[in-house]
Amino acid sequence: MKLRVHVTPRRGVLDPQGAAVKGGLTNLGFDGIGEVRVGKVIDLTLASTVDAEAALALGRDMARKLLANETVEDFEVEVLG
Amino acid sequence: MKFGIVTYPGSNCDHDAYHVVKHVLGCDATFLWHKDRDLQDVDCIILPGGFSYGDYLRCGAIARFSPITEEVARFAQHGGYVLGICNGFQVLTEAGLLPGVLRTNSQLKFICEDASLVVANGHTPWTVLCPETVVAPIAHHGGCYYADEETLGRLEGERQVVFRYAQRDGTETDEANPNGSLNNIAGITNARGNVLGMMPHPERNAESELGDASGAWIFRSIIHSFLEGTRA
């Protein structure tokens, strides 16, 4: 079972990295870019044979306890199969 | 009075802190290894600057799980004095011993310069002897203090904001804020006042060879508070 955890800056929290990336893209000639937010992706392989629902719950628990800091970050957990 | 200085893999200001409390201020001092659980009967613990565990995932996020950090948390919950400097401050927020979080500097640059700090609350165990302003160098990439509105309101209301970035004369201005920290926050305590986290390095300005030595007043304050028995 593989899990993917997306960690992104919480909505409403300034993202200076995203602003810098937007500036870079604009300089390259990519026009009309709205907001850019930079986050990270964490891929996990679970050793045990848990079902999808249990894997999701486990992923969310991991995100809350370590993978994301909910003061400034949001997360989403996805089962990759 | 005996100080304990924690050494995590990647700590690099542990010897500076040890030097100041032992050789400049004449206190007992010992290093506390991250894998240990024995606090060696210390009276004050310093979490030093550096890059604990390579700052992987987020600054301070992994150090929270070190055996020594669990003991530090227990020590703090019983009213023991804990000072987190720079990376140590980041560890304290990740460990939940202080509220909020330290984010990447707003201009995305590592900043290494002297910072003037105005003492926003001179009635904490850490500041009783401090002058109105102190100078302490900053050297960080992730020192932008952030907390949600409610937490920030509580910090301000309870006077837990102890140091703010300011001009040399103590005036708080946007220009004096090096990293985008909310309300120019450079250092805060917990509600009880026994845990202090600050991004600037007072141990790097504790001797006249390195500046005006005003950083030493923070250490002198906590020594004074301890000796007076004014446990926060």
PDB file of C-alpha atoms in Angstrom:
ATOM      1  CA  MET A   1       0.000   0.000   0.000  1.00  0.00           C
ATOM      2  CA  LYS A   2       1.394   3.361  -1.036  1.00  0.00           C
ATOM      3  CA  LEU A   3       0.347   6.685   0.416  1.00  0.00           C
ATOM      4  CA  ARG A   4       0.998  10.191  -0.843  1.00  0.00           C
ATOM      5  CA  VAL A   5       0.776  13.104   1.581  1.00  0.00           C
ATOM      6  CA  HIS A   6       0.504  16.596   0.102  1.00  0.00           C
ATOM      7  CA  VAL A   7       1.591  19.384   2.462  1.00  0.00           C
ATOM      8  CA  THR A   8       0.780  22.951   1.371  1.00  0.00           C
ATOM      9  CA  PRO A   9       0.920  26.388   3.006  1.00  0.00           C
ATOM     10  CA  ARG A  10      -2.343  27.033   4.799  1.00  0.00           C
ATOM     11  CA  ARG A  11      -4.747  29.302   2.958  1.00  0.00           C
ATOM     12  CA  GLY A  12      -4.378  32.892   4.107  1.00  0.00           C
ATOM     13  CA  VAL A  13      -0.788  32.349   5.222  1.00  0.00           C
ATOM     14  CA  LEU A  14       1.734  34.234   3.090  1.00  0.00           C
ATOM     15  CA  ASP A  15       3.934  31.969   0.982  1.00  0.00           C
ATOM     16  CA  PRO A  16       7.160  33.836   0.109  1.00  0.00           C
ATOM     17  CA  GLN A  17       8.484  30.826  -1.842  1.00  0.00           C
ATOM     18  CA  GLY A  18       5.361  30.790  -3.988  1.00  0.00           C
ATOM     19  CA  ALA A  19       5.723  34.538  -4.606  1.00  0.00           C
ATOM     20  CA  ALA A  20       9.355  34.048  -5.689  1.00  0.00           C
ATOM     21  CA  VAL A  21       8.420  31.203  -8.057  1.00  0.00           C
ATOM     22  CA  LYS A  22       5.643  33.334  -9.537  1.00  0.00           C
ATOM     23  CA  GLY A  23       8.197  36.110 -10.135  1.00  0.00           C
ATOM     24  CA  GLY A  24      10.516  33.640 -11.888  1.00  0.00           C
ATOM     25  CA  LEU A  25       7.756  32.299 -14.130  1.00  0.00           C
ATOM     26  CA  THR A  26       6.632  35.816 -15.005  1.00  0.00           C
ATOM     27  CA  ASN A  27      10.227  36.742 -15.901  1.00  0.00           C
ATOM     28  CA  LEU A  28      10.320  33.733 -18.244  1.00  0.00           C
ATOM     29  CA  GLY A  29       7.333  35.132 -20.086  1.00  0.00           C
ATOM     30  CA  PHE A  30       4.562  33.011 -18.581  1.00  0.00           C
ATOM     31  CA  ASP A  31       1.836  35.637 -18.341  1.00  0.00           C
ATOM     32  CA  GLY A  32      -1.385  35.672 -16.448  1.00  0.00           C
ATOM     33  CA  ILE A  33      -0.249  33.660 -13.454  1.00  0.00           C
ATOM     34  CA  GLY A  34      -2.403  34.122 -10.390  1.00  0.00           C
ATOM     35  CA  GLU A  35      -1.294  32.762  -7.085  1.00  0.00           C
ATOM     36  CA  VAL A  36       1.575  30.242  -6.789  1.00  0.00           C
ATOM     37  CA  ARG A  37       1.847  28.116  -3.662  1.00  0.00           C
ATOM     38  CA  VAL A  38       4.816  25.835  -2.985  1.00  0.00           C
ATOM     39  CA  GLY A  39       4.337  22.747  -0.848  1.00  0.00           C
ATOM     40  CA  LYS A  40       5.829  19.290  -0.607  1.00  0.00           C
ATOM     41  CA  VAL A  41       4.887  15.724  -1.404  1.00  0.00           C
ATOM     42  CA  ILE A  42       5.759  12.836   0.876  1.00  0.00           C
ATOM     43  CA  ASP A  43       5.407   9.299  -0.504  1.00  0.00           C
ATOM     44  CA  LEU A  44       5.131   6.460   1.966  1.00  0.00           C
ATOM     45  CA  THR A  45       5.092   2.718   1.498  1.00  0.00           C
ATOM     46  CA  LEU A  46       3.251   0.870   4.233  1.00  0.00           C
ATOM     47  CA  ALA A  47       4.730  -2.498   5.045  1.00  0.00           C
ATOM     48  CA  SER A  48       1.613  -4.030   6.509  1.00  0.00           C
ATOM     49  CA  THR A  49      -1.346  -5.070   4.408  1.00  0.00           C
ATOM     50  CA  VAL A  50      -3.865  -2.523   5.630  1.00  0.00           C
ATOM     51  CA  ASP A  51      -6.971  -1.634   3.656  1.00  0.00           C
ATOM     52  CA  ALA A  52      -7.368   1.759   1.977  1.00  0.00           C
ATOM     53  CA  GLU A  53      -9.525   3.242   4.710  1.00  0.00           C
ATOM     54  CA  ALA A  54      -7.127   2.263   7.471  1.00  0.00           C
ATOM     55  CA  ALA A  55      -4.188   3.520   5.395  1.00  0.00           C
ATOM     56  CA  LEU A  56      -5.881   6.900   4.974  1.00  0.00           C
ATOM     57  CA  ALA A  57      -6.521   7.151   8.688  1.00  0.00           C
ATOM     58  CA  LEU A  58      -2.906   6.233   9.389  1.00  0.00           C
ATOM     59  CA  GLY A  59      -1.667   8.835   6.903  1.00  0.00           C
ATOM     60  CA  ARG A  60      -3.780  11.552   8.487  1.00  0.00           C
ATOM     61  CA  ASP A  61      -2.490  10.617  11.925  1.00  0.00           C
ATOM     62  CA  MET A  62       1.104  10.820  10.658  1.00  0.00           C
ATOM     63  CA  ALA A  63       0.415  14.191   9.039  1.00  0.00           C
ATOM     64  CA  ARG A  64      -1.074  15.648  12.214  1.00  0.00           C
ATOM     65  CA  LYS A  65       1.728  14.340  14.430  1.00  0.00           C
ATOM     66  CA  LEU A  66       4.743  15.074  12.238  1.00  0.00           C
ATOM     67  CA  LEU A  67       4.463  15.539   8.489  1.00  0.00           C
ATOM     68  CA  ALA A  68       2.595  18.863   8.606  1.00  0.00           C
ATOM     69  CA  ASN A  69       2.588  21.730  11.076  1.00  0.00           C
ATOM     70  CA  GLU A  70      -1.061  22.677  11.128  1.00  0.00           C
ATOM     71  CA  THR A  71      -0.329  26.175  12.402  1.00  0.00           C
ATOM     72  CA  VAL A  72       0.797  27.101   8.892  1.00  0.00           C
ATOM     73  CA  GLU A  73       0.235  24.033   6.715  1.00  0.00           C
ATOM     74  CA  ASP A  74      -2.680  22.033   5.332  1.00  0.00           C
ATOM     75  CA  PHE A  75      -2.392  18.434   4.215  1.00  0.00           C
ATOM     76  CA  GLU A  76      -4.193  15.918   2.053  1.00  0.00           C
ATOM     77  CA  VAL A  77      -3.627  12.186   2.087  1.00  0.00           C
ATOM     78  CA  GLU A  78      -4.099  10.079  -1.019  1.00  0.00           C
ATOM     79  CA  VAL A  79      -3.935   6.294  -1.429  1.00  0.00           C
ATOM     80  CA  LEU A  80      -1.866   5.402  -4.476  1.00  0.00           C
ATOM     81  CA  GLY A  81      -2.696   1.713  -4.307  1.00  0.00           C
TER      82      GLY A  81
ATOM     83  CA  MET B   1      23.718  27.277  39.526  1.00  0.00           C
ATOM     84  CA  LYS B   2      24.198  24.560  36.940  1.00  0.00           C
ATOM     85  CA  PHE B   3      23.374  24.874  33.234  1.00  0.00           C
ATOM     86  CA  GLY B   4      22.812  21.985  30.845  1.00  0.00           C
ATOM     87  CA  ILE B   5      23.398  22.556  27.142  1.00  0.00           C
ATOM     88  CA  VAL B   6      21.730  20.080  24.795  1.00  0.00           C
ATOM     89  CA  THR B   7      23.713  18.721  21.867  1.00  0.00           C
ATOM     90  CA  TYR B   8      21.634  17.378  18.984  1.00  0.00           C
ATOM     91  CA  PRO B   9      23.226  16.031  15.813  1.00  0.00           C
ATOM     92  CA  GLY B  10      23.721  19.302  13.921  1.00  0.00           C
ATOM     93  CA  SER B  11      23.809  21.657  16.916  1.00  0.00           C
ATOM     94  CA  ASN B  12      26.639  24.130  16.371  1.00  0.00           C
ATOM     95  CA  CYS B  13      26.210  26.809  19.040  1.00  0.00           C
ATOM     96  CA  ASP B  14      26.383  24.433  22.006  1.00  0.00           C
ATOM     97  CA  HIS B  15      30.011  25.275  22.760  1.00  0.00           C
ATOM     98  CA  ASP B  16      29.325  29.030  22.528  1.00  0.00           C
ATOM     99  CA  ALA B  17      26.561  28.723  25.114  1.00  0.00           C
ATOM    100  CA  TYR B  18      28.719  26.484  27.323  1.00  0.00           C
ATOM    101  CA  HIS B  19      31.585  28.988  27.136  1.00  0.00           C
ATOM    102  CA  VAL B  20      29.395  31.931  28.148  1.00  0.00           C
ATOM    103  CA  VAL B  21      27.715  30.343  31.152  1.00  0.00           C
ATOM    104  CA  LYS B  22      30.867  28.612  32.360  1.00  0.00           C
ATOM    105  CA  HIS B  23      33.755  30.948  31.567  1.00  0.00           C
ATOM    106  CA  VAL B  24      32.074  34.343  31.317  1.00  0.00           C
ATOM    107  CA  LEU B  25      29.476  33.977  34.068  1.00  0.00           C
ATOM    108  CA  GLY B  26      31.242  31.421  36.252  1.00  0.00           C
ATOM    109  CA  CYS B  27      28.426  28.879  36.552  1.00  0.00           C
ATOM    110  CA  ASP B  28      28.619  25.091  36.435  1.00  0.00           C
ATOM    111  CA  ALA B  29      27.835  23.732  32.980  1.00  0.00           C
ATOM    112  CA  THR B  30      27.495  20.370  31.330  1.00  0.00           C
ATOM    113  CA  PHE B  31      26.515  19.088  27.892  1.00  0.00           C
ATOM    114  CA  LEU B  32      23.378  16.967  27.581  1.00  0.00           C
ATOM    115  CA  TRP B  33      23.572  14.448  24.726  1.00  0.00           C
ATOM    116  CA  HIS B  34      20.436  14.056  22.616  1.00  0.00           C
ATOM    117  CA  LYS B  35      20.212  10.307  23.294  1.00  0.00           C
ATOM    118  CA  ASP B  36      20.455  10.701  27.070  1.00  0.00           C
ATOM    119  CA  ARG B  37      17.601  10.986  29.519  1.00  0.00           C
ATOM    120  CA  ASP B  38      19.666  12.075  32.511  1.00  0.00           C
ATOM    121  CA  LEU B  39      19.405  15.832  33.058  1.00  0.00           C
ATOM    122  CA  GLN B  40      22.306  15.696  35.544  1.00  0.00           C
ATOM    123  CA  ASP B  41      20.537  17.876  38.129  1.00  0.00           C
ATOM    124  CA  VAL B  42      20.819  21.028  36.054  1.00  0.00           C
ATOM    125  CA  ASP B  43      18.878  24.171  37.005  1.00  0.00           C
ATOM    126  CA  CYS B  44      18.546  25.644  33.522  1.00  0.00           C
ATOM    127  CA  ILE B  45      18.594  23.978  30.113  1.00  0.00           C
ATOM    128  CA  ILE B  46      19.742  25.675  26.924  1.00  0.00           C
ATOM    129  CA  LEU B  47      18.668  24.365  23.524  1.00  0.00           C
ATOM    130  CA  PRO B  48      21.348  25.885  21.303  1.00  0.00           C
ATOM    131  CA  GLY B  49      21.407  27.097  17.739  1.00  0.00           C
ATOM    132  CA  GLY B  50      22.354  24.966  14.771  1.00  0.00           C
ATOM    133  CA  PHE B  51      20.655  22.641  12.333  1.00  0.00           C
ATOM    134  CA  SER B  52      19.372  19.774  14.441  1.00  0.00           C
ATOM    135  CA  TYR B  53      18.873  16.649  12.327  1.00  0.00           C
ATOM    136  CA  GLY B  54      19.743  18.705   9.252  1.00  0.00           C
ATOM    137  CA  ASP B  55      16.508  20.682   9.692  1.00  0.00           C
ATOM    138  CA  TYR B  56      14.859  17.893   7.685  1.00  0.00           C
ATOM    139  CA  LEU B  57      11.109  18.205   7.086  1.00  0.00           C
ATOM    140  CA  ARG B  58      10.878  21.484   9.088  1.00  0.00           C
ATOM    141  CA  CYS B  59      13.367  23.216  11.379  1.00  0.00           C
ATOM    142  CA  GLY B  60      13.218  21.536  14.774  1.00  0.00           C
ATOM    143  CA  ALA B  61      10.611  18.956  13.739  1.00  0.00           C
ATOM    144  CA  ILE B  62      12.747  15.855  14.250  1.00  0.00           C
ATOM    145  CA  ALA B  63      14.632  17.021  17.359  1.00  0.00           C
ATOM    146  CA  ARG B  64      11.316  16.981  19.174  1.00  0.00           C
ATOM    147  CA  PHE B  65      11.487  13.170  19.252  1.00  0.00           C
ATOM    148  CA  SER B  66      14.933  12.945  20.840  1.00  0.00           C
ATOM    149  CA  PRO B  67      14.933  11.268  24.260  1.00  0.00           C
ATOM    150  CA  ILE B  68      16.489  14.399  25.775  1.00  0.00           C
ATOM    151  CA  THR B  69      13.687  16.615  24.396  1.00  0.00           C
ATOM    152  CA  GLU B  70      11.094  14.509  26.200  1.00  0.00           C
ATOM    153  CA  GLU B  71      13.024  15.068  29.434  1.00  0.00           C
ATOM    154  CA  VAL B  72      13.353  18.784  28.693  1.00  0.00           C
ATOM    155  CA  ALA B  73       9.562  18.961  28.243  1.00  0.00           C
ATOM    156  CA  ARG B  74       9.024  17.236  31.587  1.00  0.00           C
ATOM    157  CA  PHE B  75      11.543  19.598  33.224  1.00  0.00           C
ATOM    158  CA  ALA B  76       9.736  22.623  31.741  1.00  0.00           C
ATOM    159  CA  GLN B  77       6.336  21.353  32.859  1.00  0.00           C
ATOM    160  CA  HIS B  78       7.665  21.271  36.415  1.00  0.00           C
ATOM    161  CA  GLY B  79       8.742  24.912  36.158  1.00  0.00           C
ATOM    162  CA  GLY B  80      12.399  24.384  35.206  1.00  0.00           C
ATOM    163  CA  TYR B  81      14.073  27.163  33.248  1.00  0.00           C
ATOM    164  CA  VAL B  82      14.514  26.413  29.547  1.00  0.00           C
ATOM    165  CA  LEU B  83      16.085  28.750  26.982  1.00  0.00           C
ATOM    166  CA  GLY B  84      15.856  27.964  23.278  1.00  0.00           C
ATOM    167  CA  ILE B  85      18.100  30.027  21.035  1.00  0.00           C
ATOM    168  CA  CYS B  86      17.544  30.114  17.260  1.00  0.00           C
ATOM    169  CA  ASN B  87      17.195  26.421  16.285  1.00  0.00           C
ATOM    170  CA  GLY B  88      16.425  25.829  19.969  1.00  0.00           C
ATOM    171  CA  PHE B  89      13.446  28.192  19.646  1.00  0.00           C
ATOM    172  CA  GLN B  90      12.283  26.253  16.587  1.00  0.00           C
ATOM    173  CA  VAL B  91      12.536  22.992  18.557  1.00  0.00           C
ATOM    174  CA  LEU B  92      10.480  24.495  21.409  1.00  0.00           C
ATOM    175  CA  THR B  93       7.654  25.506  19.042  1.00  0.00           C
ATOM    176  CA  GLU B  94       7.657  22.122  17.285  1.00  0.00           C
ATOM    177  CA  ALA B  95       7.621  20.382  20.672  1.00  0.00           C
ATOM    178  CA  GLY B  96       4.610  22.447  21.718  1.00  0.00           C
ATOM    179  CA  LEU B  97       6.446  24.090  24.628  1.00  0.00           C
ATOM    180  CA  LEU B  98       5.951  27.486  22.996  1.00  0.00           C
ATOM    181  CA  PRO B  99       3.082  28.558  20.709  1.00  0.00           C
ATOM    182  CA  GLY B 100       3.369  29.521  17.045  1.00  0.00           C
ATOM    183  CA  VAL B 101       5.901  28.563  14.428  1.00  0.00           C
ATOM    184  CA  LEU B 102       9.057  29.951  12.812  1.00  0.00           C
ATOM    185  CA  ARG B 103       8.753  30.161   9.049  1.00  0.00           C
ATOM    186  CA  THR B 104      11.172  30.943   6.251  1.00  0.00           C
ATOM    187  CA  ASN B 105      12.264  34.604   6.350  1.00  0.00           C
ATOM    188  CA  SER B 106       9.886  36.755   4.322  1.00  0.00           C
ATOM    189  CA  GLN B 107      12.599  37.753   1.828  1.00  0.00           C
ATOM    190  CA  LEU B 108      13.824  34.113   1.600  1.00  0.00           C
ATOM    191  CA  LYS B 109      17.405  35.009   2.503  1.00  0.00           C
ATOM    192  CA  PHE B 110      19.648  33.762   5.286  1.00  0.00           C
ATOM    193  CA  ILE B 111      20.298  36.817   7.463  1.00  0.00           C
ATOM    194  CA  CYS B 112      23.466  37.240   9.487  1.00  0.00           C
ATOM    195  CA  GLU B 113      23.678  40.604  11.266  1.00  0.00           C
ATOM    196  CA  ASP B 114      23.401  42.313  14.637  1.00  0.00           C
ATOM    197  CA  ALA B 115      19.826  42.861  15.773  1.00  0.00           C
ATOM    198  CA  SER B 116      18.733  45.485  18.273  1.00  0.00           C
ATOM    199  CA  LEU B 117      16.023  44.210  20.539  1.00  0.00           C
ATOM    200  CA  VAL B 118      13.713  46.185  22.733  1.00  0.00           C
ATOM    201  CA  VAL B 119      12.845  44.408  25.962  1.00  0.00           C
ATOM    202  CA  ALA B 120       9.058  44.269  25.726  1.00  0.00           C
ATOM    203  CA  ASN B 121       8.606  42.772  29.180  1.00  0.00           C
ATOM    204  CA  GLY B 122      11.266  43.437  31.807  1.00  0.00           C
ATOM    205  CA  HIS B 123       9.423  41.494  34.497  1.00  0.00           C
ATOM    206  CA  THR B 124      10.234  37.971  33.383  1.00  0.00           C
ATOM    207  CA  PRO B 125      12.888  35.778  35.040  1.00  0.00           C
ATOM    208  CA  TRP B 126      14.921  36.234  31.835  1.00  0.00           C
ATOM    209  CA  THR B 127      14.845  40.027  31.713  1.00  0.00           C
ATOM    210  CA  VAL B 128      14.763  41.370  35.279  1.00  0.00           C
ATOM    211  CA  LEU B 129      18.285  42.752  34.979  1.00  0.00           C
ATOM    212  CA  CYS B 130      18.154  43.657  31.285  1.00  0.00           C
ATOM    213  CA  PRO B 131      18.536  47.243  30.073  1.00  0.00           C
ATOM    214  CA  GLU B 132      15.765  48.633  27.850  1.00  0.00           C
ATOM    215  CA  THR B 133      17.481  47.373  24.721  1.00  0.00           C
ATOM    216  CA  VAL B 134      19.977  44.612  24.055  1.00  0.00           C
ATOM    217  CA  VAL B 135      21.936  43.703  20.949  1.00  0.00           C
ATOM    218  CA  ALA B 136      22.156  40.103  19.794  1.00  0.00           C
ATOM    219  CA  PRO B 137      23.257  38.767  16.409  1.00  0.00           C
ATOM    220  CA  ILE B 138      20.800  36.860  14.269  1.00  0.00           C
ATOM    221  CA  ALA B 139      21.897  34.104  11.899  1.00  0.00           C
ATOM    222  CA  HIS B 140      18.905  32.290  10.456  1.00  0.00           C
ATOM    223  CA  HIS B 141      16.889  31.399   7.387  1.00  0.00           C
ATOM    224  CA  GLY B 142      13.724  30.467   9.232  1.00  0.00           C
ATOM    225  CA  GLY B 143      13.089  33.123  11.861  1.00  0.00           C
ATOM    226  CA  CYS B 144       9.801  34.631  10.754  1.00  0.00           C
ATOM    227  CA  TYR B 145       7.540  34.228  13.780  1.00  0.00           C
ATOM    228  CA  TYR B 146       3.927  33.371  12.972  1.00  0.00           C
ATOM    229  CA  ALA B 147       0.941  32.509  15.122  1.00  0.00           C
ATOM    230  CA  ASP B 148      -2.776  32.649  14.401  1.00  0.00           C
ATOM    231  CA  GLU B 149      -4.668  35.756  15.474  1.00  0.00           C
ATOM    232  CA  GLU B 150      -6.075  34.266  18.641  1.00  0.00           C
ATOM    233  CA  THR B 151      -2.672  32.986  19.809  1.00  0.00           C
ATOM    234  CA  LEU B 152      -1.026  36.298  18.968  1.00  0.00           C
ATOM    235  CA  GLY B 153      -3.689  38.179  20.926  1.00  0.00           C
ATOM    236  CA  ARG B 154      -3.101  35.941  23.915  1.00  0.00           C
ATOM    237  CA  LEU B 155       0.683  36.376  23.717  1.00  0.00           C
ATOM    238  CA  GLU B 156       0.328  40.146  23.639  1.00  0.00           C
ATOM    239  CA  GLY B 157      -2.393  40.221  26.309  1.00  0.00           C
ATOM    240  CA  GLU B 158      -0.405  38.072  28.722  1.00  0.00           C
ATOM    241  CA  ARG B 159       2.806  39.985  27.958  1.00  0.00           C
ATOM    242  CA  GLN B 160       4.553  36.853  26.754  1.00  0.00           C
ATOM    243  CA  VAL B 161       6.335  38.779  24.008  1.00  0.00           C
ATOM    244  CA  VAL B 162       9.693  39.481  25.612  1.00  0.00           C
ATOM    245  CA  PHE B 163      11.878  40.796  22.783  1.00  0.00           C
ATOM    246  CA  ARG B 164      10.998  42.727  19.617  1.00  0.00           C
ATOM    247  CA  TYR B 165      13.214  43.791  16.735  1.00  0.00           C
ATOM    248  CA  ALA B 166      13.756  47.549  16.960  1.00  0.00           C
ATOM    249  CA  GLN B 167      16.041  50.409  15.999  1.00  0.00           C
ATOM    250  CA  ARG B 168      19.083  50.986  18.180  1.00  0.00           C
ATOM    251  CA  ASP B 169      17.112  53.557  20.203  1.00  0.00           C
ATOM    252  CA  GLY B 170      14.406  51.001  20.926  1.00  0.00           C
ATOM    253  CA  THR B 171      11.840  52.305  18.420  1.00  0.00           C
ATOM    254  CA  GLU B 172       9.910  49.481  16.770  1.00  0.00           C
ATOM    255  CA  THR B 173       9.664  50.007  13.035  1.00  0.00           C
ATOM    256  CA  ASP B 174       8.952  47.819  10.011  1.00  0.00           C
ATOM    257  CA  GLU B 175      12.478  48.534   8.755  1.00  0.00           C
ATOM    258  CA  ALA B 176      13.946  47.075  11.953  1.00  0.00           C
ATOM    259  CA  ASN B 177      12.078  43.815  11.374  1.00  0.00           C
ATOM    260  CA  PRO B 178      14.619  41.635   9.559  1.00  0.00           C
ATOM    261  CA  ASN B 179      12.532  38.589   8.732  1.00  0.00           C
ATOM    262  CA  GLY B 180       8.839  39.454   8.588  1.00  0.00           C
ATOM    263  CA  SER B 181       7.989  38.256  12.104  1.00  0.00           C
ATOM    264  CA  LEU B 182       4.501  39.249  13.223  1.00  0.00           C
ATOM    265  CA  ASN B 183       4.559  42.236  15.599  1.00  0.00           C
ATOM    266  CA  ASN B 184       8.386  42.348  15.276  1.00  0.00           C
ATOM    267  CA  ILE B 185       8.542  39.338  17.612  1.00  0.00           C
ATOM    268  CA  ALA B 186      12.080  38.140  18.350  1.00  0.00           C
ATOM    269  CA  GLY B 187      11.410  36.188  21.550  1.00  0.00           C
ATOM    270  CA  ILE B 188       8.490  34.871  23.611  1.00  0.00           C
ATOM    271  CA  THR B 189       7.909  32.974  26.830  1.00  0.00           C
ATOM    272  CA  ASN B 190       5.303  30.396  27.743  1.00  0.00           C
ATOM    273  CA  ALA B 191       2.409  31.489  29.972  1.00  0.00           C
ATOM    274  CA  ARG B 192       4.293  30.523  33.116  1.00  0.00           C
ATOM    275  CA  GLY B 193       7.402  32.434  32.044  1.00  0.00           C
ATOM    276  CA  ASN B 194       9.928  29.658  32.693  1.00  0.00           C
ATOM    277  CA  VAL B 195      10.471  28.831  28.997  1.00  0.00           C
ATOM    278  CA  LEU B 196      11.996  31.447  26.681  1.00  0.00           C
ATOM    279  CA  GLY B 197      12.543  31.087  22.953  1.00  0.00           C
ATOM    280  CA  MET B 198      14.402  33.693  20.919  1.00  0.00           C
ATOM    281  CA  MET B 199      15.865  33.806  17.421  1.00  0.00           C
ATOM    282  CA  PRO B 200      18.769  36.208  18.191  1.00  0.00           C
ATOM    283  CA  HIS B 201      21.906  34.826  19.824  1.00  0.00           C
ATOM    284  CA  PRO B 202      22.627  36.506  23.185  1.00  0.00           C
ATOM    285  CA  GLU B 203      25.585  34.141  23.716  1.00  0.00           C
ATOM    286  CA  ARG B 204      27.318  35.768  20.735  1.00  0.00           C
ATOM    287  CA  ASN B 205      27.284  39.172  22.393  1.00  0.00           C
ATOM    288  CA  ALA B 206      28.110  38.342  25.989  1.00  0.00           C
ATOM    289  CA  GLU B 207      31.722  39.594  26.058  1.00  0.00           C
ATOM    290  CA  SER B 208      33.169  43.004  25.212  1.00  0.00           C
ATOM    291  CA  GLU B 209      35.421  41.407  22.579  1.00  0.00           C
ATOM    292  CA  LEU B 210      32.295  40.633  20.554  1.00  0.00           C
ATOM    293  CA  GLY B 211      30.277  43.845  20.976  1.00  0.00           C
ATOM    294  CA  ASP B 212      28.644  45.760  23.788  1.00  0.00           C
ATOM    295  CA  ALA B 213      28.191  42.496  25.739  1.00  0.00           C
ATOM    296  CA  SER B 214      24.519  43.306  26.386  1.00  0.00           C
ATOM    297  CA  GLY B 215      23.480  39.724  25.593  1.00  0.00           C
ATOM    298  CA  ALA B 216      24.996  38.666  28.910  1.00  0.00           C
ATOM    299  CA  TRP B 217      22.157  40.395  30.791  1.00  0.00           C
ATOM    300  CA  ILE B 218      19.750  37.648  29.765  1.00  0.00           C
ATOM    301  CA  PHE B 219      22.014  35.038  31.378  1.00  0.00           C
ATOM    302  CA  ARG B 220      22.638  37.247  34.402  1.00  0.00           C
ATOM    303  CA  SER B 221      18.877  37.720  34.773  1.00  0.00           C
ATOM    304  CA  ILE B 222      18.146  34.001  34.878  1.00  0.00           C
ATOM    305  CA  ILE B 223      21.016  33.401  37.305  1.00  0.00           C
ATOM    306  CA  HIS B 224      19.639  36.181  39.499  1.00  0.00           C
ATOM    307  CA  SER B 225      16.096  34.787  39.271  1.00  0.00           C
ATOM    308  CA  PHE B 226      17.282  31.317  40.155  1.00  0.00           C
ATOM    309  CA  LEU B 227      19.343  32.490  43.112  1.00  0.00           C
ATOM    310  CA  GLU B 228      16.484  34.642  44.368  1.00  0.00           C
ATOM    311  CA  GLY B 229      14.358  31.516  44.245  1.00  0.00           C
ATOM    312  CA  THR B 230      11.761  33.337  42.175  1.00  0.00           C
ATOM    313  CA  ARG B 231      10.652  30.219  40.343  1.00  0.00           C
ATOM    314  CA  ALA B 232       8.282  31.437  37.665  1.00  0.00           C
TER     315      ALA B 232
END
